[in-house]
Amino acid sequence: MILNACTSRDVDCKIVFLVRDPRAVLPSPKSVGFYSDATGDFSRRGTRLYSYWRCKETKENLEIIRKLDDSLKNSIKLQRYEDLALNPLKALTGLYEFAGLSELESVKTRLNETTRKTRGDCNEMDGEQVMCTKDDAWVAANRWRWKVHPQEISIIEQYCKETMRLMGYTPGDMSSELLWNQAIPI
């Protein structure tokens, strides 16, 4: 366990536990074949099983952190990917403060350049590329809201409700208005 490295008194250990909304994460492994729903399986058994196991594992990790003594708990920062995407500079400042490091202006500049461009801007700026590394991070983080089928979202929320609550995510409860309105953080 990585926490064993943090138990020594002469080590100033800091761990950033990066989490992401399961509704955004779980459809990705399906798209590359880590799991699947059988053709005609309207119950989406594969999605149900994968959601259950991934969220169970995440919840267990969160419970381990919650039960740690304060000295170790203070060495761990839970960072939501969506918060990093919404305001990367603010999140970066928080991460640097947590780690006890000075912020580098070059890192802030690079972060700003790569998280606020559109893919079109990327191609205009860098020419045709196989892979664009510049994208509006907030749009990318919320793309699942209009790409993932509402039934899949409902299944993920059903199996991941408690895990989502522990990480500070709000269920969409099949509300199209809530899911599609990017101005409403969930």
PDB file of C-alpha atoms in Angstrom:
ATOM      1  CA  MET A   1       0.000   0.000   0.000  1.00  0.00           C
ATOM      2  CA  ILE A   2       1.300   3.442  -0.933  1.00  0.00           C
ATOM      3  CA  LEU A   3       0.457   4.765   2.530  1.00  0.00           C
ATOM      4  CA  ASN A   4       3.275   2.681   4.033  1.00  0.00           C
ATOM      5  CA  ALA A   5       5.719   5.150   2.475  1.00  0.00           C
ATOM      6  CA  CYS A   6       4.054   7.922   4.468  1.00  0.00           C
ATOM      7  CA  THR A   7       4.379   6.392   7.927  1.00  0.00           C
ATOM      8  CA  SER A   8       8.041   7.281   8.414  1.00  0.00           C
ATOM      9  CA  ARG A   9       8.530  10.445  10.493  1.00  0.00           C
ATOM     10  CA  ASP A  10      11.389  11.655   8.310  1.00  0.00           C
ATOM     11  CA  VAL A  11       9.279  11.652   5.136  1.00  0.00           C
ATOM     12  CA  ASP A  12       6.992  14.548   4.234  1.00  0.00           C
ATOM     13  CA  CYS A  13       4.586  12.506   2.156  1.00  0.00           C
ATOM     14  CA  LYS A  14       1.747  14.012   0.131  1.00  0.00           C
ATOM     15  CA  ILE A  15      -0.742  12.003  -1.907  1.00  0.00           C
ATOM     16  CA  VAL A  16      -3.204  13.453  -4.377  1.00  0.00           C
ATOM     17  CA  PHE A  17      -6.154  11.113  -4.862  1.00  0.00           C
ATOM     18  CA  LEU A  18      -7.593  12.174  -8.211  1.00  0.00           C
ATOM     19  CA  VAL A  19     -11.209  11.133  -8.685  1.00  0.00           C
ATOM     20  CA  ARG A  20     -13.616  11.569 -11.550  1.00  0.00           C
ATOM     21  CA  ASP A  21     -17.353  11.354 -11.891  1.00  0.00           C
ATOM     22  CA  PRO A  22     -18.177   7.683 -12.567  1.00  0.00           C
ATOM     23  CA  ARG A  23     -20.713   8.741 -15.199  1.00  0.00           C
ATOM     24  CA  ALA A  24     -17.822  10.185 -17.205  1.00  0.00           C
ATOM     25  CA  VAL A  25     -15.389   7.340 -16.547  1.00  0.00           C
ATOM     26  CA  LEU A  26     -17.423   4.161 -16.942  1.00  0.00           C
ATOM     27  CA  PRO A  27     -18.510   4.535 -20.595  1.00  0.00           C
ATOM     28  CA  SER A  28     -14.871   4.882 -21.730  1.00  0.00           C
ATOM     29  CA  PRO A  29     -13.759   1.310 -20.914  1.00  0.00           C
ATOM     30  CA  LYS A  30     -16.899   0.077 -22.656  1.00  0.00           C
ATOM     31  CA  SER A  31     -15.946   1.949 -25.818  1.00  0.00           C
ATOM     32  CA  VAL A  32     -12.586   0.122 -25.936  1.00  0.00           C
ATOM     33  CA  GLY A  33     -13.984  -3.301 -25.067  1.00  0.00           C
ATOM     34  CA  PHE A  34     -13.106  -3.709 -21.359  1.00  0.00           C
ATOM     35  CA  TYR A  35     -16.730  -4.731 -20.894  1.00  0.00           C
ATOM     36  CA  SER A  36     -19.819  -4.873 -23.058  1.00  0.00           C
ATOM     37  CA  ASP A  37     -23.542  -5.258 -23.002  1.00  0.00           C
ATOM     38  CA  ALA A  38     -24.766  -8.205 -25.073  1.00  0.00           C
ATOM     39  CA  THR A  39     -26.700  -7.318 -28.214  1.00  0.00           C
ATOM     40  CA  GLY A  40     -30.349  -7.009 -27.311  1.00  0.00           C
ATOM     41  CA  ASP A  41     -29.580  -6.940 -23.559  1.00  0.00           C
ATOM     42  CA  PHE A  42     -31.795  -4.052 -22.577  1.00  0.00           C
ATOM     43  CA  SER A  43     -30.933  -4.618 -18.913  1.00  0.00           C
ATOM     44  CA  ARG A  44     -27.323  -3.638 -19.740  1.00  0.00           C
ATOM     45  CA  ARG A  45     -25.852  -6.314 -17.487  1.00  0.00           C
ATOM     46  CA  GLY A  46     -22.258  -5.450 -18.456  1.00  0.00           C
ATOM     47  CA  THR A  47     -22.744  -1.807 -17.489  1.00  0.00           C
ATOM     48  CA  ARG A  48     -24.369  -2.855 -14.218  1.00  0.00           C
ATOM     49  CA  LEU A  49     -21.541  -5.207 -13.244  1.00  0.00           C
ATOM     50  CA  TYR A  50     -18.762  -2.856 -14.277  1.00  0.00           C
ATOM     51  CA  SER A  51     -20.423   0.078 -12.461  1.00  0.00           C
ATOM     52  CA  TYR A  52     -20.881  -1.990  -9.324  1.00  0.00           C
ATOM     53  CA  TRP A  53     -17.266  -3.202  -9.145  1.00  0.00           C
ATOM     54  CA  ARG A  54     -15.575   0.101 -10.073  1.00  0.00           C
ATOM     55  CA  CYS A  55     -17.636   2.122  -7.604  1.00  0.00           C
ATOM     56  CA  LYS A  56     -17.290  -0.511  -4.887  1.00  0.00           C
ATOM     57  CA  GLU A  57     -13.505  -0.321  -5.245  1.00  0.00           C
ATOM     58  CA  THR A  58     -13.497   3.496  -5.184  1.00  0.00           C
ATOM     59  CA  LYS A  59     -15.806   3.560  -2.160  1.00  0.00           C
ATOM     60  CA  GLU A  60     -13.508   1.132  -0.315  1.00  0.00           C
ATOM     61  CA  ASN A  61     -10.526   3.397  -1.050  1.00  0.00           C
ATOM     62  CA  LEU A  62     -12.441   6.427   0.220  1.00  0.00           C
ATOM     63  CA  GLU A  63     -13.400   4.500   3.373  1.00  0.00           C
ATOM     64  CA  ILE A  64      -9.741   3.580   3.991  1.00  0.00           C
ATOM     65  CA  ILE A  65      -8.832   7.274   3.808  1.00  0.00           C
ATOM     66  CA  ARG A  66     -11.740   8.270   6.058  1.00  0.00           C
ATOM     67  CA  LYS A  67     -10.589   5.818   8.753  1.00  0.00           C
ATOM     68  CA  LEU A  68      -6.942   6.933   8.774  1.00  0.00           C
ATOM     69  CA  ASP A  69      -5.570   8.782  11.762  1.00  0.00           C
ATOM     70  CA  ASP A  70      -5.385  12.548  11.258  1.00  0.00           C
ATOM     71  CA  SER A  71      -1.628  12.661  10.647  1.00  0.00           C
ATOM     72  CA  LEU A  72      -1.991  10.435   7.597  1.00  0.00           C
ATOM     73  CA  LYS A  73      -5.337  11.886   6.538  1.00  0.00           C
ATOM     74  CA  ASN A  74      -3.738  15.338   6.353  1.00  0.00           C
ATOM     75  CA  SER A  75      -1.223  13.942   3.861  1.00  0.00           C
ATOM     76  CA  ILE A  76      -3.965  13.109   1.364  1.00  0.00           C
ATOM     77  CA  LYS A  77      -5.857  15.520  -0.846  1.00  0.00           C
ATOM     78  CA  LEU A  78      -8.964  14.403  -2.699  1.00  0.00           C
ATOM     79  CA  GLN A  79      -8.964  16.245  -6.032  1.00  0.00           C
ATOM     80  CA  ARG A  80     -11.969  16.041  -8.293  1.00  0.00           C
ATOM     81  CA  TYR A  81     -11.026  16.076 -11.974  1.00  0.00           C
ATOM     82  CA  GLU A  82     -14.016  18.278 -12.796  1.00  0.00           C
ATOM     83  CA  ASP A  83     -12.874  20.966 -10.335  1.00  0.00           C
ATOM     84  CA  LEU A  84      -9.452  20.877 -11.945  1.00  0.00           C
ATOM     85  CA  ALA A  85     -11.087  21.211 -15.370  1.00  0.00           C
ATOM     86  CA  LEU A  86     -13.425  24.037 -14.329  1.00  0.00           C
ATOM     87  CA  ASN A  87     -10.729  26.207 -12.821  1.00  0.00           C
ATOM     88  CA  PRO A  88      -7.293  24.727 -13.507  1.00  0.00           C
ATOM     89  CA  LEU A  89      -5.299  27.645 -12.127  1.00  0.00           C
ATOM     90  CA  LYS A  90      -7.206  27.684  -8.836  1.00  0.00           C
ATOM     91  CA  ALA A  91      -6.866  23.904  -8.502  1.00  0.00           C
ATOM     92  CA  LEU A  92      -3.164  24.085  -9.358  1.00  0.00           C
ATOM     93  CA  THR A  93      -2.637  26.701  -6.646  1.00  0.00           C
ATOM     94  CA  GLY A  94      -4.399  24.423  -4.150  1.00  0.00           C
ATOM     95  CA  LEU A  95      -2.254  21.451  -5.173  1.00  0.00           C
ATOM     96  CA  TYR A  96       0.968  23.452  -4.870  1.00  0.00           C
ATOM     97  CA  GLU A  97      -0.098  24.754  -1.439  1.00  0.00           C
ATOM     98  CA  PHE A  98      -0.970  21.236  -0.315  1.00  0.00           C
ATOM     99  CA  ALA A  99       2.431  19.968  -1.442  1.00  0.00           C
ATOM    100  CA  GLY A 100       4.226  22.935   0.133  1.00  0.00           C
ATOM    101  CA  LEU A 101       5.743  23.951  -3.198  1.00  0.00           C
ATOM    102  CA  SER A 102       6.145  27.263  -4.972  1.00  0.00           C
ATOM    103  CA  GLU A 103       4.115  27.774  -8.092  1.00  0.00           C
ATOM    104  CA  LEU A 104       6.079  28.024 -11.296  1.00  0.00           C
ATOM    105  CA  GLU A 105       4.856  30.678 -13.687  1.00  0.00           C
ATOM    106  CA  SER A 106       5.836  28.496 -16.672  1.00  0.00           C
ATOM    107  CA  VAL A 107       3.575  25.702 -15.428  1.00  0.00           C
ATOM    108  CA  LYS A 108       0.658  28.087 -14.956  1.00  0.00           C
ATOM    109  CA  THR A 109       1.170  29.492 -18.457  1.00  0.00           C
ATOM    110  CA  ARG A 110       1.342  26.029 -20.033  1.00  0.00           C
ATOM    111  CA  LEU A 111      -1.748  24.871 -18.115  1.00  0.00           C
ATOM    112  CA  ASN A 112      -3.689  27.907 -19.277  1.00  0.00           C
ATOM    113  CA  GLU A 113      -2.588  27.375 -22.882  1.00  0.00           C
ATOM    114  CA  THR A 114      -3.610  23.728 -22.979  1.00  0.00           C
ATOM    115  CA  THR A 115      -6.911  23.793 -21.108  1.00  0.00           C
ATOM    116  CA  ARG A 116      -8.738  26.729 -22.665  1.00  0.00           C
ATOM    117  CA  LYS A 117      -8.285  26.159 -26.383  1.00  0.00           C
ATOM    118  CA  THR A 118     -10.739  24.402 -28.632  1.00  0.00           C
ATOM    119  CA  ARG A 119      -9.642  21.510 -30.825  1.00  0.00           C
ATOM    120  CA  GLY A 120     -10.139  23.843 -33.805  1.00  0.00           C
ATOM    121  CA  ASP A 121      -7.757  26.383 -32.256  1.00  0.00           C
ATOM    122  CA  CYS A 122      -5.283  23.565 -31.759  1.00  0.00           C
ATOM    123  CA  ASN A 123      -5.304  22.632 -35.428  1.00  0.00           C
ATOM    124  CA  GLU A 124      -5.073  26.259 -36.574  1.00  0.00           C
ATOM    125  CA  MET A 125      -2.151  26.873 -34.234  1.00  0.00           C
ATOM    126  CA  ASP A 126      -0.220  23.626 -34.626  1.00  0.00           C
ATOM    127  CA  GLY A 127      -1.292  22.405 -38.060  1.00  0.00           C
ATOM    128  CA  GLU A 128      -2.875  19.026 -38.745  1.00  0.00           C
ATOM    129  CA  GLN A 129      -2.047  16.588 -35.955  1.00  0.00           C
ATOM    130  CA  VAL A 130      -2.717  12.955 -35.223  1.00  0.00           C
ATOM    131  CA  MET A 131      -3.643  13.835 -31.652  1.00  0.00           C
ATOM    132  CA  CYS A 132      -4.549  17.212 -30.265  1.00  0.00           C
ATOM    133  CA  THR A 133      -3.489  17.804 -26.688  1.00  0.00           C
ATOM    134  CA  LYS A 134      -5.330  21.078 -26.393  1.00  0.00           C
ATOM    135  CA  ASP A 135      -8.998  21.090 -25.536  1.00  0.00           C
ATOM    136  CA  ASP A 136     -11.301  23.147 -23.381  1.00  0.00           C
ATOM    137  CA  ALA A 137     -10.964  21.090 -20.208  1.00  0.00           C
ATOM    138  CA  TRP A 138     -14.427  21.959 -18.870  1.00  0.00           C
ATOM    139  CA  VAL A 139     -16.108  20.921 -22.120  1.00  0.00           C
ATOM    140  CA  ALA A 140     -14.052  17.717 -22.231  1.00  0.00           C
ATOM    141  CA  ALA A 141     -14.895  16.893 -18.603  1.00  0.00           C
ATOM    142  CA  ASN A 142     -18.610  17.305 -19.266  1.00  0.00           C
ATOM    143  CA  ARG A 143     -18.847  15.700 -22.707  1.00  0.00           C
ATOM    144  CA  TRP A 144     -20.407  12.591 -21.158  1.00  0.00           C
ATOM    145  CA  ARG A 145     -23.493  14.621 -20.277  1.00  0.00           C
ATOM    146  CA  TRP A 146     -24.679  14.606 -23.882  1.00  0.00           C
ATOM    147  CA  LYS A 147     -22.779  11.592 -25.256  1.00  0.00           C
ATOM    148  CA  VAL A 148     -23.743   8.834 -22.799  1.00  0.00           C
ATOM    149  CA  HIS A 149     -27.179   7.268 -23.168  1.00  0.00           C
ATOM    150  CA  PRO A 150     -29.564   8.365 -20.367  1.00  0.00           C
ATOM    151  CA  GLN A 151     -30.280   4.701 -19.483  1.00  0.00           C
ATOM    152  CA  GLU A 152     -26.543   4.115 -18.908  1.00  0.00           C
ATOM    153  CA  ILE A 153     -26.316   7.247 -16.778  1.00  0.00           C
ATOM    154  CA  SER A 154     -29.269   6.011 -14.719  1.00  0.00           C
ATOM    155  CA  ILE A 155     -27.615   2.599 -14.202  1.00  0.00           C
ATOM    156  CA  ILE A 156     -24.301   4.162 -13.181  1.00  0.00           C
ATOM    157  CA  GLU A 157     -26.072   6.492 -10.746  1.00  0.00           C
ATOM    158  CA  GLN A 158     -27.976   3.536  -9.281  1.00  0.00           C
ATOM    159  CA  TYR A 159     -24.828   1.501  -8.601  1.00  0.00           C
ATOM    160  CA  CYS A 160     -22.560   4.428  -7.743  1.00  0.00           C
ATOM    161  CA  LYS A 161     -24.912   6.667  -5.746  1.00  0.00           C
ATOM    162  CA  GLU A 162     -23.065   6.373  -2.417  1.00  0.00           C
ATOM    163  CA  THR A 163     -19.633   6.637  -4.028  1.00  0.00           C
ATOM    164  CA  MET A 164     -20.756   9.713  -5.947  1.00  0.00           C
ATOM    165  CA  ARG A 165     -22.056  11.267  -2.727  1.00  0.00           C
ATOM    166  CA  LEU A 166     -18.720  10.652  -0.980  1.00  0.00           C
ATOM    167  CA  MET A 167     -16.933  12.410  -3.847  1.00  0.00           C
ATOM    168  CA  GLY A 168     -19.399  15.312  -3.926  1.00  0.00           C
ATOM    169  CA  TYR A 169     -21.229  14.546  -7.187  1.00  0.00           C
ATOM    170  CA  THR A 170     -24.949  15.175  -7.678  1.00  0.00           C
ATOM    171  CA  PRO A 171     -27.132  12.578  -9.400  1.00  0.00           C
ATOM    172  CA  GLY A 172     -28.941  13.731 -12.527  1.00  0.00           C
ATOM    173  CA  ASP A 173     -31.991  11.590 -11.683  1.00  0.00           C
ATOM    174  CA  MET A 174     -32.899  11.292 -15.382  1.00  0.00           C
ATOM    175  CA  SER A 175     -33.362  15.065 -15.686  1.00  0.00           C
ATOM    176  CA  SER A 176     -32.455  16.056 -19.249  1.00  0.00           C
ATOM    177  CA  GLU A 177     -32.399  19.708 -18.232  1.00  0.00           C
ATOM    178  CA  LEU A 178     -29.906  19.026 -15.454  1.00  0.00           C
ATOM    179  CA  LEU A 179     -27.696  16.769 -17.581  1.00  0.00           C
ATOM    180  CA  TRP A 180     -27.550  18.934 -20.685  1.00  0.00           C
ATOM    181  CA  ASN A 181     -27.201  22.321 -18.973  1.00  0.00           C
ATOM    182  CA  GLN A 182     -23.433  22.804 -18.592  1.00  0.00           C
ATOM    183  CA  ALA A 183     -24.011  25.856 -16.420  1.00  0.00           C
ATOM    184  CA  ILE A 184     -25.236  23.506 -13.682  1.00  0.00           C
ATOM    185  CA  PRO A 185     -22.344  21.595 -12.102  1.00  0.00           C
ATOM    186  CA  ILE A 186     -23.280  18.101 -11.077  1.00  0.00           C
TER     187      ILE A 186
END
